[in-house]
Amino acid sequence: MWWSTILAIICSLAVVSSLDNGLGRTPIMGWTTWCTETGLLPCFDDFCNEAEVKSMADAFVSSGLRDLGYTYLNLDDCWAGPRDTNGEMTADSTRFPSGTLKPLADYLHARGLKLGLYTDVGNKTCRGGRPGSWGHYDQDAKTWAKWGIDYVKMDWCDRPLGEPEYLYGLMRDALNNSGRAMFYNTCEWGRDAPWEWGMKTANAWRVGPDHLPLWWTPETSQDPGQGQGTANIIEHMAGLSKYAGPGGWNDPDFLMIGYFWMWEGDRQTEFGMWALWAAPLIVATDLRDLSNKQEILNPEVIAVNQDPLGIPGDRYANNSDGGQVWSRPLHDGSWAVVLYNSNIVVEWCSIQLNFSPEHLPGWPVGKTSAKVRDLWARQDLGIFQNSFTSDYLAAHASQMLKVTPQ
């Protein structure tokens, strides 16, 4: 029928379009409201208000987070109010007294920070049941541009009919036409292989379900076949590096560092893996207290995440005893490496890293020795011949290295 032909043409035009904002040449870093003030249960009730975000902004400046590169403060499903009589989005005036986010954006911009917000591809948001953007994509993009918004995350609840690539492409085009560059993060939970179409659509794309502050979970219905723990996400990220690079990144979801049940090995592995993958470093816990989040302050690990070469890390060995080798090349001719014990329960293992293309793609032919630096200890371990072995890593634990040919 004629209308199906026209629809196919429209969809094909959307497919060949691309994001054109010049942002995300390296992964963004910052904080989200998602799990900061949630009462007894973690991430149970996303909350935000203007006072909280201003307090967080002040802490970013005073603690040095901003100077380390953490500049985005992102509101999740907690900020939107009803649309006005013209259909324009408003902010919840009980939480943001002006009814807009512009005063808050101005406050952050004056401190060298950026403000992000959350919306939904459909009529209602996922948790708060607040207004989504369906039917208002262009209008909302222009409103957010007027407010000075720097980041937009778009969720996948209450969705209309249509393929994710097409629907998310509509908002991409609206943002392109808004007059303001805004980092665009799609979030359809990895259900439709967003890594395959993400680069032409967004600056980052969620590759799986919501990350919970647990090491492992059973499979979830949000993205069938995937669990929501850190170990589940690590397994899921293997093989996805080829889809990402400067301007567009695989997003494994927020960092959950800071809960009392996490030991040092859990925290180091989580942050180190996110850095190695060149994933956005957006922390969902309260960054006004850094006492249990020292890992996110390590400048050498942050430098891996922000490396300008922009080649994400991937897994290059998956041993039968649970030992894994992950690596990525860096712009200075070295490699970042994570040696990881993937066992869930108590089981130690030793992991050997070979100085060869097998474990370090692109390793120079004929080079058999390397300088090895421990990035968590921030100390050189010496010059090694042919290989380096990390002995007796506990389950969940990892060793993060910088390896330089000699």
CSV table of C-alpha atoms in Angstrom, one decimal:
chain,number,residue,atom,x,y,z
A,1,MET,CA,0.0,0.0,0.0
A,2,TRP,CA,1.1,3.6,-0.7
A,3,TRP,CA,1.3,4.5,3.0
A,4,SER,CA,3.6,1.7,3.8
A,5,THR,CA,6.0,2.9,1.1
A,6,ILE,CA,5.9,6.4,2.5
A,7,LEU,CA,6.6,5.0,6.0
A,8,ALA,CA,9.5,3.0,4.8
A,9,ILE,CA,11.0,6.1,3.1
A,10,ILE,CA,10.6,8.1,6.3
A,11,CYS,CA,12.2,5.4,8.4
A,12,SER,CA,15.1,5.1,5.9
A,13,LEU,CA,15.7,8.8,6.1
A,14,ALA,CA,15.9,8.6,9.9
A,15,VAL,CA,18.4,5.7,9.7
A,16,VAL,CA,20.9,7.7,7.5
A,17,SER,CA,20.7,10.7,9.8
A,18,SER,CA,23.4,11.1,12.4
A,19,LEU,CA,24.1,12.8,15.7
A,20,ASP,CA,25.9,16.1,15.1
A,21,ASN,CA,26.8,17.7,18.3
A,22,GLY,CA,30.6,17.4,18.7
A,23,LEU,CA,30.3,16.1,22.2
A,24,GLY,CA,31.6,13.0,24.0
A,25,ARG,CA,35.0,12.8,22.4
A,26,THR,CA,35.9,11.2,25.7
A,27,PRO,CA,33.4,9.6,28.1
A,28,ILE,CA,31.6,12.0,30.4
A,29,MET,CA,32.1,11.9,34.2
A,30,GLY,CA,29.7,13.0,36.9
A,31,TRP,CA,26.8,12.1,39.2
A,32,THR,CA,23.2,11.1,39.0
A,33,THR,CA,20.4,11.5,41.6
A,34,TRP,CA,19.3,7.9,41.0
A,35,CYS,CA,20.5,6.3,44.3
A,36,THR,CA,21.6,9.2,46.4
A,37,GLU,CA,18.7,9.8,48.8
A,38,THR,CA,16.6,6.6,48.9
A,39,GLY,CA,16.1,5.7,52.5
A,40,LEU,CA,16.8,2.2,53.7
A,41,LEU,CA,16.6,0.4,50.4
A,42,PRO,CA,19.2,1.3,47.8
A,43,CYS,CA,17.8,2.9,44.6
A,44,PHE,CA,14.2,2.5,45.9
A,45,ASP,CA,12.9,6.0,45.4
A,46,ASP,CA,14.8,8.4,43.1
A,47,PHE,CA,14.7,11.8,44.7
A,48,CYS,CA,16.0,15.2,43.8
A,49,ASN,CA,15.4,18.9,44.5
A,50,GLU,CA,17.2,22.1,43.8
A,51,ALA,CA,18.8,22.4,47.2
A,52,GLU,CA,20.3,18.8,46.9
A,53,VAL,CA,21.8,19.5,43.5
A,54,LYS,CA,23.3,22.8,44.5
A,55,SER,CA,24.8,21.1,47.6
A,56,MET,CA,26.3,18.5,45.3
A,57,ALA,CA,27.6,21.1,43.0
A,58,ASP,CA,29.3,22.9,45.8
A,59,ALA,CA,30.8,19.6,47.0
A,60,PHE,CA,32.2,18.9,43.5
A,61,VAL,CA,34.1,22.2,43.6
A,62,SER,CA,35.3,21.9,47.2
A,63,SER,CA,36.4,18.3,47.1
A,64,GLY,CA,38.3,18.5,43.8
A,65,LEU,CA,35.9,16.3,41.9
A,66,ARG,CA,35.4,18.9,39.2
A,67,ASP,CA,39.1,19.3,38.7
A,68,LEU,CA,39.4,15.5,38.2
A,69,GLY,CA,36.9,15.8,35.3
A,70,TYR,CA,33.6,15.1,37.1
A,71,THR,CA,31.4,17.9,35.6
A,72,TYR,CA,27.9,16.4,34.9
A,73,LEU,CA,25.2,16.5,37.5
A,74,ASN,CA,22.2,14.6,36.1
A,75,LEU,CA,18.6,14.5,37.3
A,76,ASP,CA,17.0,11.1,36.8
A,77,ASP,CA,13.2,10.4,37.0
A,78,CYS,CA,12.5,13.0,39.8
A,79,TRP,CA,12.3,16.5,38.3
A,80,ALA,CA,9.4,16.9,35.8
A,81,GLY,CA,6.2,18.7,36.5
A,82,PRO,CA,3.0,18.9,34.5
A,83,ARG,CA,3.0,20.4,31.0
A,84,ASP,CA,1.6,24.0,30.9
A,85,THR,CA,-1.3,25.1,28.7
A,86,ASN,CA,1.0,25.4,25.7
A,87,GLY,CA,2.2,21.8,26.2
A,88,GLU,CA,5.6,23.0,27.4
A,89,MET,CA,7.5,20.9,29.9
A,90,THR,CA,7.8,22.4,33.4
A,91,ALA,CA,9.9,21.4,36.5
A,92,ASP,CA,8.1,20.1,39.6
A,93,SER,CA,7.7,23.4,41.5
A,94,THR,CA,7.6,21.6,44.9
A,95,ARG,CA,11.2,20.6,44.2
A,96,PHE,CA,12.4,23.4,41.8
A,97,PRO,CA,10.6,26.6,42.9
A,98,SER,CA,10.9,28.5,39.7
A,99,GLY,CA,9.1,25.7,37.7
A,100,THR,CA,12.0,25.5,35.3
A,101,LEU,CA,15.5,24.2,35.5
A,102,LYS,CA,17.2,27.3,34.2
A,103,PRO,CA,18.2,28.8,37.6
A,104,LEU,CA,19.8,25.5,38.5
A,105,ALA,CA,21.6,25.3,35.2
A,106,ASP,CA,22.9,28.8,35.6
A,107,TYR,CA,24.1,27.9,39.2
A,108,LEU,CA,26.0,24.9,37.8
A,109,HIS,CA,27.4,26.7,34.8
A,110,ALA,CA,28.8,29.5,37.0
A,111,ARG,CA,30.9,26.8,38.8
A,112,GLY,CA,32.2,25.1,35.6
A,113,LEU,CA,29.6,22.2,35.9
A,114,LYS,CA,26.9,20.9,33.6
A,115,LEU,CA,23.2,19.9,34.2
A,116,GLY,CA,21.5,16.9,32.8
A,117,LEU,CA,18.0,15.6,32.8
A,118,TYR,CA,15.9,12.5,32.2
A,119,THR,CA,12.9,11.9,29.9
A,120,ASP,CA,11.1,9.0,28.3
A,121,VAL,CA,10.4,8.0,24.7
A,122,GLY,CA,6.7,7.5,25.6
A,123,ASN,CA,4.0,9.4,27.4
A,124,LYS,CA,5.1,8.6,31.0
A,125,THR,CA,8.4,8.1,32.7
A,126,CYS,CA,9.4,4.7,34.2
A,127,ARG,CA,9.4,5.3,38.0
A,128,GLY,CA,7.8,8.6,38.7
A,129,GLY,CA,5.0,8.4,36.1
A,130,ARG,CA,5.9,12.0,35.1
A,131,PRO,CA,5.4,13.4,31.6
A,132,GLY,CA,7.4,11.7,28.9
A,133,SER,CA,8.3,13.3,25.6
A,134,TRP,CA,6.2,11.4,23.1
A,135,GLY,CA,4.4,13.9,20.8
A,136,HIS,CA,6.6,16.8,22.1
A,137,TYR,CA,10.2,15.8,21.0
A,138,ASP,CA,10.9,19.1,19.1
A,139,GLN,CA,9.1,21.2,21.7
A,140,ASP,CA,11.0,19.6,24.6
A,141,ALA,CA,14.4,19.8,22.9
A,142,LYS,CA,13.8,23.6,22.4
A,143,THR,CA,12.7,24.0,26.0
A,144,TRP,CA,15.8,22.2,27.4
A,145,ALA,CA,18.0,24.3,25.1
A,146,LYS,CA,16.3,27.5,26.5
A,147,TRP,CA,17.0,26.3,30.0
A,148,GLY,CA,20.7,25.5,29.2
A,149,ILE,CA,20.5,21.8,29.7
A,150,ASP,CA,23.7,19.9,28.8
A,151,TYR,CA,22.7,16.2,28.8
A,152,VAL,CA,19.5,14.2,28.0
A,153,LYS,CA,18.9,10.6,29.0
A,154,MET,CA,15.9,9.0,27.3
A,155,ASP,CA,14.3,5.9,28.8
A,156,TRP,CA,12.1,3.2,27.2
A,157,CYS,CA,8.9,2.9,29.3
A,158,ASP,CA,5.3,3.4,28.0
A,159,ARG,CA,6.8,3.4,24.5
A,160,PRO,CA,4.8,3.9,21.4
A,161,LEU,CA,4.8,1.5,18.4
A,162,GLY,CA,8.1,1.7,16.5
A,163,GLU,CA,11.6,0.4,16.5
A,164,PRO,CA,14.0,1.8,19.0
A,165,GLU,CA,16.4,3.0,16.4
A,166,TYR,CA,13.7,5.0,14.7
A,167,LEU,CA,12.1,6.4,17.9
A,168,TYR,CA,15.4,7.4,19.4
A,169,GLY,CA,16.4,8.9,16.1
A,170,LEU,CA,13.4,11.3,16.3
A,171,MET,CA,14.8,12.8,19.5
A,172,ARG,CA,18.3,12.8,18.1
A,173,ASP,CA,17.0,15.0,15.2
A,174,ALA,CA,15.1,17.2,17.6
A,175,LEU,CA,18.2,17.8,19.7
A,176,ASN,CA,20.2,18.5,16.5
A,177,ASN,CA,17.7,21.2,15.6
A,178,SER,CA,17.4,22.7,19.1
A,179,GLY,CA,20.2,25.2,18.8
A,180,ARG,CA,22.1,23.8,21.7
A,181,ALA,CA,24.5,20.8,21.9
A,182,MET,CA,23.3,18.3,24.5
A,183,PHE,CA,25.0,15.0,25.3
A,184,TYR,CA,22.4,12.3,24.3
A,185,ASN,CA,22.2,9.0,26.2
A,186,THR,CA,19.6,6.4,25.0
A,187,CYS,CA,18.4,3.8,27.5
A,188,GLU,CA,16.4,0.9,26.0
A,189,TRP,CA,18.1,-1.6,28.3
A,190,GLY,CA,20.0,-3.3,25.5
A,191,ARG,CA,17.0,-5.2,24.2
A,192,ASP,CA,17.5,-4.3,20.5
A,193,ALA,CA,21.4,-4.4,20.2
A,194,PRO,CA,21.8,-0.6,20.6
A,195,TRP,CA,25.5,-1.0,20.1
A,196,GLU,CA,24.8,-1.8,16.4
A,197,TRP,CA,23.0,1.5,15.7
A,198,GLY,CA,24.0,3.7,18.7
A,199,MET,CA,27.0,5.5,17.1
A,200,LYS,CA,24.7,7.3,14.5
A,201,THR,CA,22.0,8.0,17.1
A,202,ALA,CA,23.5,9.0,20.4
A,203,ASN,CA,26.6,9.8,22.4
A,204,ALA,CA,26.1,6.8,24.7
A,205,TRP,CA,23.7,3.9,24.7
A,206,ARG,CA,22.7,1.6,27.6
A,207,VAL,CA,23.8,-1.9,26.7
A,208,GLY,CA,21.8,-3.8,29.4
A,209,PRO,CA,19.4,-3.5,32.4
A,210,ASP,CA,19.8,-1.3,35.4
A,211,HIS,CA,22.9,-1.9,37.4
A,212,LEU,CA,22.1,-2.9,41.0
A,213,PRO,CA,24.6,-2.5,43.9
A,214,LEU,CA,25.1,-6.3,44.0
A,215,TRP,CA,27.9,-8.5,42.6
A,216,TRP,CA,25.6,-11.0,40.7
A,217,THR,CA,21.9,-11.4,40.2
A,218,PRO,CA,19.8,-14.0,38.3
A,219,GLU,CA,18.5,-13.0,34.8
A,220,THR,CA,16.1,-10.1,34.7
A,221,SER,CA,13.0,-9.4,32.6
A,222,GLN,CA,14.2,-5.9,31.8
A,223,ASP,CA,16.7,-7.3,29.3
A,224,PRO,CA,15.9,-11.0,29.0
A,225,GLY,CA,19.0,-13.2,29.5
A,226,GLN,CA,21.0,-10.5,31.4
A,227,GLY,CA,21.5,-10.1,35.2
A,228,GLN,CA,21.9,-6.8,37.0
A,229,GLY,CA,25.0,-7.3,39.1
A,230,THR,CA,28.5,-6.0,38.4
A,231,ALA,CA,29.7,-9.5,37.4
A,232,ASN,CA,26.8,-9.9,35.0
A,233,ILE,CA,27.6,-6.6,33.3
A,234,ILE,CA,31.3,-7.5,33.0
A,235,GLU,CA,30.4,-10.7,31.2
A,236,HIS,CA,27.9,-8.8,28.9
A,237,MET,CA,30.5,-6.2,27.9
A,238,ALA,CA,32.9,-8.7,26.3
A,239,GLY,CA,32.9,-8.2,22.6
A,240,LEU,CA,31.3,-4.8,22.5
A,241,SER,CA,34.4,-2.6,22.2
A,242,LYS,CA,34.4,-2.4,18.4
A,243,TYR,CA,31.1,-0.5,18.4
A,244,ALA,CA,32.3,2.5,20.5
A,245,GLY,CA,34.8,5.3,20.1
A,246,PRO,CA,35.1,9.1,20.3
A,247,GLY,CA,31.6,10.6,20.1
A,248,GLY,CA,29.7,7.4,21.1
A,249,TRP,CA,30.2,5.0,24.0
A,250,ASN,CA,28.8,1.7,25.4
A,251,ASP,CA,27.0,2.6,28.6
A,252,PRO,CA,26.9,-0.3,31.2
A,253,ASP,CA,24.9,2.0,33.5
A,254,PHE,CA,25.7,4.0,36.7
A,255,LEU,CA,28.5,3.2,39.0
A,256,MET,CA,27.3,2.0,42.4
A,257,ILE,CA,30.4,2.4,44.5
A,258,GLY,CA,29.9,3.3,48.2
A,259,TYR,CA,27.7,0.7,49.8
A,260,PHE,CA,29.0,-0.8,53.0
A,261,TRP,CA,28.8,-4.4,51.8
A,262,MET,CA,31.3,-3.8,49.0
A,263,TRP,CA,34.9,-4.6,49.8
A,264,GLU,CA,37.9,-3.0,48.2
A,265,GLY,CA,38.2,-5.6,45.5
A,266,ASP,CA,34.6,-5.1,44.4
A,267,ARG,CA,35.1,-1.3,44.2
A,268,GLN,CA,38.4,-1.5,42.3
A,269,THR,CA,37.1,-4.0,39.8
A,270,GLU,CA,33.9,-2.0,39.2
A,271,PHE,CA,35.6,1.3,38.6
A,272,GLY,CA,38.6,-0.2,36.8
A,273,MET,CA,36.4,-2.0,34.3
A,274,TRP,CA,34.2,1.0,33.6
A,275,ALA,CA,37.5,3.0,33.0
A,276,LEU,CA,38.9,0.3,30.7
A,277,TRP,CA,35.7,0.1,28.7
A,278,ALA,CA,35.8,3.9,28.1
A,279,ALA,CA,32.3,4.0,29.6
A,280,PRO,CA,30.7,7.1,31.1
A,281,LEU,CA,31.7,7.4,34.7
A,282,ILE,CA,28.4,8.5,36.3
A,283,VAL,CA,28.2,7.7,40.0
A,284,ALA,CA,24.7,7.1,41.5
A,285,THR,CA,25.7,7.4,45.2
A,286,ASP,CA,26.2,10.4,47.4
A,287,LEU,CA,29.4,12.2,46.3
A,288,ARG,CA,29.2,14.7,49.2
A,289,ASP,CA,30.8,11.8,51.3
A,290,LEU,CA,33.9,10.4,49.5
A,291,SER,CA,35.2,8.3,52.5
A,292,ASN,CA,33.9,5.0,51.0
A,293,LYS,CA,34.5,6.0,47.4
A,294,GLN,CA,38.2,6.7,47.2
A,295,GLU,CA,38.6,4.6,44.1
A,296,ILE,CA,36.8,7.2,41.9
A,297,LEU,CA,39.5,9.7,42.8
A,298,ASN,CA,42.5,7.8,41.3
A,299,PRO,CA,43.9,10.0,38.6
A,300,GLU,CA,45.8,7.2,36.8
A,301,VAL,CA,42.6,5.1,36.4
A,302,ILE,CA,40.7,8.2,35.3
A,303,ALA,CA,43.4,8.9,32.7
A,304,VAL,CA,42.7,5.4,31.2
A,305,ASN,CA,39.0,6.2,30.9
A,306,GLN,CA,39.8,9.6,29.3
A,307,ASP,CA,42.6,8.4,27.0
A,308,PRO,CA,42.3,10.5,23.8
A,309,LEU,CA,43.0,7.5,21.5
A,310,GLY,CA,39.5,6.4,22.4
A,311,ILE,CA,39.8,2.7,21.8
A,312,PRO,CA,37.7,0.9,24.4
A,313,GLY,CA,39.0,-2.2,26.2
A,314,ASP,CA,37.8,-5.8,25.7
A,315,ARG,CA,38.4,-9.3,26.9
A,316,TYR,CA,41.3,-11.2,25.3
A,317,ALA,CA,41.6,-14.2,27.6
A,318,ASN,CA,38.9,-16.1,29.5
A,319,ASN,CA,40.6,-19.0,31.3
A,320,SER,CA,38.8,-22.1,32.6
A,321,ASP,CA,39.7,-21.3,36.2
A,322,GLY,CA,37.9,-17.9,36.0
A,323,GLY,CA,41.0,-15.8,35.3
A,324,GLN,CA,40.4,-13.1,32.6
A,325,VAL,CA,42.6,-10.6,30.7
A,326,TRP,CA,41.1,-7.4,29.5
A,327,SER,CA,43.2,-4.7,27.8
A,328,ARG,CA,43.1,-1.5,25.7
A,329,PRO,CA,45.8,0.5,23.9
A,330,LEU,CA,46.6,4.0,25.0
A,331,HIS,CA,47.8,7.0,23.1
A,332,ASP,CA,51.3,7.0,24.5
A,333,GLY,CA,52.1,3.5,23.1
A,334,SER,CA,51.3,1.6,26.3
A,335,TRP,CA,48.4,-0.7,27.2
A,336,ALA,CA,46.0,-0.6,30.1
A,337,VAL,CA,45.2,-4.0,31.5
A,338,VAL,CA,42.8,-5.5,34.0
A,339,LEU,CA,43.6,-9.0,35.3
A,340,TYR,CA,40.3,-10.2,36.8
A,341,ASN,CA,39.1,-13.2,38.8
A,342,SER,CA,35.6,-13.7,37.6
A,343,ASN,CA,34.7,-16.4,40.1
A,344,ILE,CA,31.5,-15.5,42.1
A,345,VAL,CA,32.3,-17.5,45.2
A,346,VAL,CA,35.6,-17.8,47.1
A,347,GLU,CA,38.1,-19.2,44.7
A,348,TRP,CA,41.6,-17.8,44.1
A,349,CYS,CA,43.4,-17.8,40.8
A,350,SER,CA,46.6,-16.6,39.2
A,351,ILE,CA,46.5,-14.9,35.8
A,352,GLN,CA,49.3,-14.6,33.3
A,353,LEU,CA,49.5,-11.6,30.9
A,354,ASN,CA,51.6,-12.4,27.8
A,355,PHE,CA,53.5,-9.5,26.1
A,356,SER,CA,52.1,-10.4,22.7
A,357,PRO,CA,49.2,-9.5,20.4
A,358,GLU,CA,47.3,-12.5,22.0
A,359,HIS,CA,46.6,-10.4,25.1
A,360,LEU,CA,47.6,-6.9,23.9
A,361,PRO,CA,46.4,-6.3,20.3
A,362,GLY,CA,48.8,-4.2,18.4
A,363,TRP,CA,51.8,-5.2,20.6
A,364,PRO,CA,55.0,-4.4,18.6
A,365,VAL,CA,56.7,-7.4,16.9
A,366,GLY,CA,59.9,-8.4,18.5
A,367,LYS,CA,59.3,-6.7,21.9
A,368,THR,CA,59.6,-9.2,24.7
A,369,SER,CA,60.1,-7.0,27.7
A,370,ALA,CA,57.8,-4.4,29.3
A,371,LYS,CA,57.6,-2.0,32.2
A,372,VAL,CA,54.6,-2.8,34.4
A,373,ARG,CA,52.9,-0.3,36.7
A,374,ASP,CA,50.2,-1.1,39.2
A,375,LEU,CA,47.6,1.7,38.8
A,376,TRP,CA,45.8,1.1,42.1
A,377,ALA,CA,49.0,1.0,44.1
A,378,ARG,CA,50.4,3.8,41.9
A,379,GLN,CA,53.8,2.3,41.8
A,380,ASP,CA,56.1,0.7,39.2
A,381,LEU,CA,56.5,-3.1,39.6
A,382,GLY,CA,59.6,-3.4,37.4
A,383,ILE,CA,60.7,-4.6,34.0
A,384,PHE,CA,59.4,-8.1,33.1
A,385,GLN,CA,60.4,-10.5,30.3
A,386,ASN,CA,57.7,-12.2,28.1
A,387,SER,CA,54.9,-12.0,30.6
A,388,PHE,CA,53.6,-10.8,34.0
A,389,THR,CA,51.7,-12.9,36.4
A,390,SER,CA,49.2,-11.7,39.0
A,391,ASP,CA,49.3,-14.3,41.8
A,392,TYR,CA,46.4,-15.4,44.0
A,393,LEU,CA,43.7,-12.9,43.1
A,394,ALA,CA,40.6,-13.4,45.2
A,395,ALA,CA,37.1,-13.9,43.7
A,396,HIS,CA,35.8,-10.5,42.3
A,397,ALA,CA,39.3,-9.0,42.6
A,398,SER,CA,41.4,-7.6,39.9
A,399,GLN,CA,44.8,-5.9,39.3
A,400,MET,CA,44.9,-2.9,37.0
A,401,LEU,CA,48.1,-2.3,35.2
A,402,LYS,CA,49.8,0.0,32.7
A,403,VAL,CA,52.2,-2.0,30.4
A,404,THR,CA,54.8,-0.2,28.3
A,405,PRO,CA,57.0,-2.0,25.8
A,406,GLN,CA,60.8,-1.7,26.5
